[in-house]
Every structure is written in C-alpha cells, then in structure tokens.
mmCIF file of C-alpha atoms in Angstrom:
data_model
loop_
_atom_site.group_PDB
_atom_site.id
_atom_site.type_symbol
_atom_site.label_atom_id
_atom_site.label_comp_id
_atom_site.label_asym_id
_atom_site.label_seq_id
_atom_site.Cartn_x
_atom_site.Cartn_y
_atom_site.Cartn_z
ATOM 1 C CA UNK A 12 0.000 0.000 0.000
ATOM 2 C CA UNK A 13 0.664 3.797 -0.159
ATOM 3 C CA UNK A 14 3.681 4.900 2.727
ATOM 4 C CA UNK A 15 5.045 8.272 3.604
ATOM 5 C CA UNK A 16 8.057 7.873 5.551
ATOM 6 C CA UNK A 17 9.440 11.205 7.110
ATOM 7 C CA UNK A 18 12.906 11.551 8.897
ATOM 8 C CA UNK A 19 12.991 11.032 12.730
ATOM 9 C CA UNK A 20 12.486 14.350 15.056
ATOM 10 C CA UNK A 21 12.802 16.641 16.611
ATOM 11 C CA UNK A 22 14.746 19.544 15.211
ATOM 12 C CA UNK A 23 15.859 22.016 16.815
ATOM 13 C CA UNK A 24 17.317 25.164 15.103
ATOM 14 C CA UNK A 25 18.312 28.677 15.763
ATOM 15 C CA UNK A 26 16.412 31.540 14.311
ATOM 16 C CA UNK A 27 17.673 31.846 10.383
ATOM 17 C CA UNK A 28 19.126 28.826 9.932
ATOM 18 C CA UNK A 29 18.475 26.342 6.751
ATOM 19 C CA UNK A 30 15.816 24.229 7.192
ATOM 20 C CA UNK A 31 15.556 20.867 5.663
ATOM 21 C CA UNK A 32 12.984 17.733 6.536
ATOM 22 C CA UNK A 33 13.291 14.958 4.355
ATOM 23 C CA UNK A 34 10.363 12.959 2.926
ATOM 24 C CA UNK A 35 10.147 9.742 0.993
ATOM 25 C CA UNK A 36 7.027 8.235 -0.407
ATOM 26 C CA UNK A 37 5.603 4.823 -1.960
ATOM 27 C CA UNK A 38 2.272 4.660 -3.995
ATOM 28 C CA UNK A 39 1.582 3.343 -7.042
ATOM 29 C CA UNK A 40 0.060 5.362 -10.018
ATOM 30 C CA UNK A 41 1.099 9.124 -10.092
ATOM 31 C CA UNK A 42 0.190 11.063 -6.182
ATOM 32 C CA UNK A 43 -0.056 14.228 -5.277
ATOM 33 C CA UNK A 44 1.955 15.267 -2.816
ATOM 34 C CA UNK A 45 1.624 17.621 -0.367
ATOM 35 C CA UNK A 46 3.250 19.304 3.795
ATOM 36 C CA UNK A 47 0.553 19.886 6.065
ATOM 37 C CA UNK A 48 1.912 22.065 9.288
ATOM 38 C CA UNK A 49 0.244 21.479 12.622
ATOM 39 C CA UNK A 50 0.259 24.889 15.071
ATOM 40 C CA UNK A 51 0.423 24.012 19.244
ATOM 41 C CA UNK A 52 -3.669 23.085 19.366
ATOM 42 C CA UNK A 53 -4.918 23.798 16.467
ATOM 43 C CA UNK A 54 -5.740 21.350 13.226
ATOM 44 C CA UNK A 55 -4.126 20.977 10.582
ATOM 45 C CA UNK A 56 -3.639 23.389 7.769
ATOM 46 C CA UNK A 57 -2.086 22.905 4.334
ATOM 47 C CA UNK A 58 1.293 24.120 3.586
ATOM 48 C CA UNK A 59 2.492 23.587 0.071
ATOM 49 C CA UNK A 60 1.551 20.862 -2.459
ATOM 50 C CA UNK A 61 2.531 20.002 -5.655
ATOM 51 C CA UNK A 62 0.305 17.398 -8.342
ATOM 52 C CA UNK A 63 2.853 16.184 -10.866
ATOM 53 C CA UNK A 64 6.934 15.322 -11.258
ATOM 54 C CA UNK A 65 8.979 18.312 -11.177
ATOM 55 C CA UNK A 66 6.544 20.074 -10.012
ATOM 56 C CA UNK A 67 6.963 22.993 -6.963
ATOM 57 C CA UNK A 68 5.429 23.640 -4.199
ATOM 58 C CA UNK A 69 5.752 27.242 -2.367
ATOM 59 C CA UNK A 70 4.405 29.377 0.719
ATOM 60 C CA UNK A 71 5.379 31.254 3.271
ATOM 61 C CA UNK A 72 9.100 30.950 2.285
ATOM 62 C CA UNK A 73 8.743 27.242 2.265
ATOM 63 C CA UNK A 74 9.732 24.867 -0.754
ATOM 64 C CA UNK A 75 9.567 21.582 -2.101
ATOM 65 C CA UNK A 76 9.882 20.132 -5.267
ATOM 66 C CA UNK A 77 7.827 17.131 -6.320
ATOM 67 C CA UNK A 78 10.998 14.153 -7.653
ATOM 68 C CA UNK A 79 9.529 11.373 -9.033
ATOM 69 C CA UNK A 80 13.116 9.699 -9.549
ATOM 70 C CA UNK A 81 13.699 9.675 -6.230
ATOM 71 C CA UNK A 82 10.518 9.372 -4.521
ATOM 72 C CA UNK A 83 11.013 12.332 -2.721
ATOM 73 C CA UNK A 84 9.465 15.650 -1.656
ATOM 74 C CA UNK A 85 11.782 17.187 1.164
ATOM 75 C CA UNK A 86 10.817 20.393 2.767
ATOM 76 C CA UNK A 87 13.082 23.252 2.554
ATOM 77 C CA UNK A 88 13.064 26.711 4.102
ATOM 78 C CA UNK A 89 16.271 29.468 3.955
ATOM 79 C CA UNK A 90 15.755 30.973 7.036
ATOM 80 C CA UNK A 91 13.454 29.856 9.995
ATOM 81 C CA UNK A 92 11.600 31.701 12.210
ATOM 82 C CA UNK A 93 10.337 31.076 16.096
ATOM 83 C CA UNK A 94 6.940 31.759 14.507
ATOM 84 C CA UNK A 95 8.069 28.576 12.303
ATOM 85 C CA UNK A 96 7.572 26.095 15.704
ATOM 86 C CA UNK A 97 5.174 23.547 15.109
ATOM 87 C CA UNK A 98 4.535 19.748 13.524
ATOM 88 C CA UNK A 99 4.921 19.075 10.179
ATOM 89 C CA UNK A 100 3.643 16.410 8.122
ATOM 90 C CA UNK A 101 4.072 14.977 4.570
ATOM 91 C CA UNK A 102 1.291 13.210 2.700
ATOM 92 C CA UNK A 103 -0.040 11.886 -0.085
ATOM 93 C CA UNK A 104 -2.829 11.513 -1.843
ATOM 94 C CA UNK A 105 -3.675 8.643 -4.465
ATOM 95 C CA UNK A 106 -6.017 5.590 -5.251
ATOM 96 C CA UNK A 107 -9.917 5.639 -6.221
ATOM 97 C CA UNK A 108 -10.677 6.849 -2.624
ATOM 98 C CA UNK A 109 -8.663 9.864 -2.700
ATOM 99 C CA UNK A 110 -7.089 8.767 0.811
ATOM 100 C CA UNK A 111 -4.350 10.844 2.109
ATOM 101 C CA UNK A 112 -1.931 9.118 3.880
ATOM 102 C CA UNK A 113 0.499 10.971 6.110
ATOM 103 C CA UNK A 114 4.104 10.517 7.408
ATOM 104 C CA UNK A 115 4.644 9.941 11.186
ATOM 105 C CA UNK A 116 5.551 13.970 11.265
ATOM 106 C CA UNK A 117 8.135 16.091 12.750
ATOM 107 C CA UNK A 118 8.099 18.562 15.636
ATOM 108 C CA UNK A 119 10.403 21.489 14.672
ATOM 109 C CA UNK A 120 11.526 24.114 17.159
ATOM 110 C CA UNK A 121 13.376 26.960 16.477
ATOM 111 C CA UNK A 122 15.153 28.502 19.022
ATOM 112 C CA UNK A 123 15.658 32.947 19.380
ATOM 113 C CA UNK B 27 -15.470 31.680 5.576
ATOM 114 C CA UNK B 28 -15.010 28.255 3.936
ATOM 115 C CA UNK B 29 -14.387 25.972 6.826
ATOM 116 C CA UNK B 30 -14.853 22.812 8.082
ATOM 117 C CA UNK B 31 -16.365 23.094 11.731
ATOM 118 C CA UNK B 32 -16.682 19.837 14.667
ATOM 119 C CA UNK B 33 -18.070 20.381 17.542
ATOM 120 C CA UNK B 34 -17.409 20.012 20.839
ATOM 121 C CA UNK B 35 -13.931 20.744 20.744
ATOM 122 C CA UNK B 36 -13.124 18.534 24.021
ATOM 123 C CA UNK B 37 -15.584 16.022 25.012
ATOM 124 C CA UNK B 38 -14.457 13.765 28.145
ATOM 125 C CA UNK B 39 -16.947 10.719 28.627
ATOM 126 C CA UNK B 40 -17.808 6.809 30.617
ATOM 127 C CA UNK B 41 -16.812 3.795 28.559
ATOM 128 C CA UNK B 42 -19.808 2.487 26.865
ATOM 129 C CA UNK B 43 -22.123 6.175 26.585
ATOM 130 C CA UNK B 44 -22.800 6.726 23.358
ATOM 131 C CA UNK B 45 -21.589 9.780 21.445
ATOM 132 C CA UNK B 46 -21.360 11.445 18.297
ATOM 133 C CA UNK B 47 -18.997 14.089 16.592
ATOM 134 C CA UNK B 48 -20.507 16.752 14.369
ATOM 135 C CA UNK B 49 -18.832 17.929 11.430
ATOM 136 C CA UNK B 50 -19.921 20.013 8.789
ATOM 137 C CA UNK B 51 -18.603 21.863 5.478
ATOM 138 C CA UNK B 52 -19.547 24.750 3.734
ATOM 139 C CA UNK B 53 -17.387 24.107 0.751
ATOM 140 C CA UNK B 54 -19.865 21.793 -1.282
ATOM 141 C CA UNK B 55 -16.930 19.276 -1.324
ATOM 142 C CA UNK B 56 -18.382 15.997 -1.930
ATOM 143 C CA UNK B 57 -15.162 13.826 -0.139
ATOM 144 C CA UNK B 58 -15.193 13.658 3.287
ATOM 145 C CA UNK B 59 -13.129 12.159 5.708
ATOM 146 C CA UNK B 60 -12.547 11.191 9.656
ATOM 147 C CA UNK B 61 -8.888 10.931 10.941
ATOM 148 C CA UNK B 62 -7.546 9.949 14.145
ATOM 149 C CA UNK B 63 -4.291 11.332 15.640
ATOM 150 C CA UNK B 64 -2.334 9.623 18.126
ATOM 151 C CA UNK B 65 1.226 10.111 19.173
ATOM 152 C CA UNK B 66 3.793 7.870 17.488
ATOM 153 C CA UNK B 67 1.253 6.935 15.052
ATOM 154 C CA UNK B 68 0.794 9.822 13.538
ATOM 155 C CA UNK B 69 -2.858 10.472 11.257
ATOM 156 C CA UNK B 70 -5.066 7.212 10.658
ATOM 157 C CA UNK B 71 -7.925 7.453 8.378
ATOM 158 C CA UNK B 72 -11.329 5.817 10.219
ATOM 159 C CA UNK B 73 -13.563 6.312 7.351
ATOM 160 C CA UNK B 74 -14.848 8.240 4.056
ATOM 161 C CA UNK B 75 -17.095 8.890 2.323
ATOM 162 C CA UNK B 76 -17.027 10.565 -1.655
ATOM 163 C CA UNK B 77 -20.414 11.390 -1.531
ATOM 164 C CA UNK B 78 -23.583 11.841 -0.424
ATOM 165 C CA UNK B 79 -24.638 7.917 0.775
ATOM 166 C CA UNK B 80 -21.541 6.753 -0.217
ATOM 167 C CA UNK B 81 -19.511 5.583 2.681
ATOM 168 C CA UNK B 82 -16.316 3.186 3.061
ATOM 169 C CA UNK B 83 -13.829 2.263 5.696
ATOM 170 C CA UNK B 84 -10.426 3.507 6.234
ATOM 171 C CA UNK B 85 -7.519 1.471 8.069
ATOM 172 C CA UNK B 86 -9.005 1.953 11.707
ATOM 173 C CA UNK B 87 -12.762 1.769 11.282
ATOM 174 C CA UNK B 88 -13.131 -0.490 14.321
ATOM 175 C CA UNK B 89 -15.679 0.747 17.030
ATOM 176 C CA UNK B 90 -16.644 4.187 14.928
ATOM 177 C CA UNK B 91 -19.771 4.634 12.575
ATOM 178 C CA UNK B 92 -20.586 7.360 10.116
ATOM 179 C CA UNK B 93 -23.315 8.659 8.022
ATOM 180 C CA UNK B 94 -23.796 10.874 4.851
ATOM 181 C CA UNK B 95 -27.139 11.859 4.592
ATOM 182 C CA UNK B 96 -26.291 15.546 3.722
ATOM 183 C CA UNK B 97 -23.900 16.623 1.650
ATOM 184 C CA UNK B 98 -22.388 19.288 3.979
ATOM 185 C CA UNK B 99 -22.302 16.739 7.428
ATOM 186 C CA UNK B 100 -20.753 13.757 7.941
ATOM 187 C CA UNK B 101 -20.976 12.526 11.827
ATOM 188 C CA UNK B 102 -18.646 10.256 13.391
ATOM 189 C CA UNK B 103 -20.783 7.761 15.938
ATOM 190 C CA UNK B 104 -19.317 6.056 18.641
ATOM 191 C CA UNK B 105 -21.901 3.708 20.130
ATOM 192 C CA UNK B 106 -19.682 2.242 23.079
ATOM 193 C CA UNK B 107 -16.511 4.184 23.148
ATOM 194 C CA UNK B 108 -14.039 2.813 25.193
ATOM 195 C CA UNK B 109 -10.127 3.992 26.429
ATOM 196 C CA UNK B 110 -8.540 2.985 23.553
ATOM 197 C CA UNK B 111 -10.528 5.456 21.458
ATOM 198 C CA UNK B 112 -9.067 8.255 23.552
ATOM 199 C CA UNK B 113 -7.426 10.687 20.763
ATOM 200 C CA UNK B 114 -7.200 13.427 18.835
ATOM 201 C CA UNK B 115 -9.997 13.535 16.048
ATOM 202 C CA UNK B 116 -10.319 15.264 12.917
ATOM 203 C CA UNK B 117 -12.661 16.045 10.349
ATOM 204 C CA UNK B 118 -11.654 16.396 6.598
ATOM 205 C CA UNK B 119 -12.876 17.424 3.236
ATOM 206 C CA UNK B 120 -11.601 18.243 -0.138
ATOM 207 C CA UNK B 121 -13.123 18.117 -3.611
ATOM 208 C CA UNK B 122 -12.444 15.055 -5.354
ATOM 209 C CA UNK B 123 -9.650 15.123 -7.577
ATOM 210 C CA UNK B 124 -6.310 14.966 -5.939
ATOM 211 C CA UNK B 125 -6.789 18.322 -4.363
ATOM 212 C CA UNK B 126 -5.738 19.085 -0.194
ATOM 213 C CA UNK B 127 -8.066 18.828 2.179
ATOM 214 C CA UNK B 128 -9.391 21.361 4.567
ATOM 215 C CA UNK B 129 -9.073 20.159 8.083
ATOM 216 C CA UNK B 130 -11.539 21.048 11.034
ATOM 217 C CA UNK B 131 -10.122 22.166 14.872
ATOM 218 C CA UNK B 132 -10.344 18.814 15.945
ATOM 219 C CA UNK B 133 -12.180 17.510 18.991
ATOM 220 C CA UNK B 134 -10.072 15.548 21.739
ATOM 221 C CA UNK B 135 -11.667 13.087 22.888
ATOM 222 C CA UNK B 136 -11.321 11.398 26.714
ATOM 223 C CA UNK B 137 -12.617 8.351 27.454
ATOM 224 C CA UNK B 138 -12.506 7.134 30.875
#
C-alpha cells in the first residue's frame, strides 16, 4: 500500500538557519503530494503541495519540489523563524478513494 | 469563511455512553473524511465517504460509525466508546480530484 516515511524528530534550530525535513514516499500510479503544518492546538492546515513530477510547491518561504526519480518531496526553508515552531507532516494523496496518507511527522523548534 | 467546523472541541466521557462528533462543510466538497491522531502513530484514516450515501472504511474503522445523509455533514458515531478510542480527532474534506483537504479544529476526545 501507499507509505510516507518522514525523517525522525525533533529539530531544533536557531532563528535563520536552513531548514531541511526529508520525505520519501511509496504509492503506485502518479500522487499528489503535499506538507501539512500542525500549530500548538490547532488542526491541521495545508502548507504547500505540488500534483505532478517536477513540479513545486511554495508558501510562506517554504519549498519543495515534487521528484519522481527519487521518490522524494523534502521540505526546505532558507531561514526559519520562532513563529516557524510547530509539527509538520508529509502526505499523499492517491487511489480511487482519494485517501491521504500521512508521514509519522516532525516537531520542529526553532530557538531565538 | 469556507471551513470545516466539529463540535465540541473537548468532550471527556464513561466507557460504553454513546456519542457522536458533528462535522460540517460549507465548501460543497463531496469527499469527506474522519482521521484519528495519536502520538507515534501519527494520522489514521477511520472512514470516508465521496459522496452523499456513499460511505467506506479507512484502516481503523473499528468501534466508529458514520453517516452521509447531507452533503455538507458527515458525523462520526461512537456507540460504546471505550479507552482505547481516547485521541485526537479530525474532520476532513476536499473536492475530489487529488486536491488538499481542509481540516476542522479537531475535537479531543477522553474516554474514561
């Protein structure tokens, strides 16, 4: 079946530093892909997403680029902000159901 | 506003009382979905349901019911909740598609 695997957390970074959290996938057909960010208490709300290969995703300063090659669709930002805290989650979306299947997500904290 | 609004927001109840989550869309999305979110396990799907009538299960359907009788509200039913159903629940739509979802607050649920 369809998987999102997301790299282990926490993170922990100081305010403007590069952010990266990796994000593998395995579905069958063609998914779209998409990071989902998760404030303290409150639901979920959709970051970025992207439909087809090569595609990119933006907001927000955030990035991620949609490689089919790799199975991939890491998160990048330049420079983080404390405002940045909070969970993030990859996910996909594929099959006759439309399910969305997330990763395990990450907690990110960024630090003054 | 397009939203997606559950209600109550907490609920903390007895093993075995019956209880029911509301959810509702204004979107006209005809996909909706129930999610539970648990830590270390990340976001499960219990059911969904791509339209009106048109229900199926999703990987942890086990002790939860739905309905779609309205396009706009889509329930989740406990009939005899017990601890293990103790979570984080949220309510989902999207249009059909491959499109994100929009997520609701979510409703944490206690049972004791």
């Amino acid at each position: 079946g369809d998987s999102v695997t997301q790299m282990e957390g926490p993170v922990t970074l100081s305010e403007e530093a590069f952010l990266t959290i990796n994000c593998t996938y395995t579905a069958t057909g063609y998914p779209s892909l998409f990071w989902y960010v998760q404030y303290p208490g409150e639901g979920l709300q959709l970051l970025l997403k992207a439909t087809k290969a090569d595609d990119k995703g933006s907001n927000k300063g955030f990035e991620a680029t949609y490689r089919k090659e790799t199975t991939s669709f890491h998160l990048e930002k330049g420079s983080v902000q404390v405002s940045d805290s909070a969970v993030y989650f990859c996910a996909l979306r594929a099959g006759a159901n439309s399910k969305l299947t997330f990763g395990k997500g990450i907690t990110l904290s960024v630090r003054p | 506003e397009a939203q997606v609004t559950q209600n109550p927001r907490y609920l903390i109840t007895v093993t075995g009382k019956k209880l029911t989550v509301t959810c509702s869309q204004n979107m006209n999305h005809e996909y909706m979905s129930w999610y539970r979110q648990d830590p270390g396990l990340g976001l499960r799907q219990i059911y969904y349901s791509m339209n009106v009538e048109v229900t199926d299960k999703g990987d942890v359907p086990e002790g939860y019911k739905v309905s779609r009788k309205e396009k706009r509200n889509f329930p989740l039913i406990l009939e005899s909740p017990s601890p293990n159903q103790t979570s984080l629940y949220f309510c989902a739509s999207s249009l059909t598609g491959g499109g994100g979802y929009t997520f609701g607050s979510g409703t944490r649920l206690t049972v004791v």
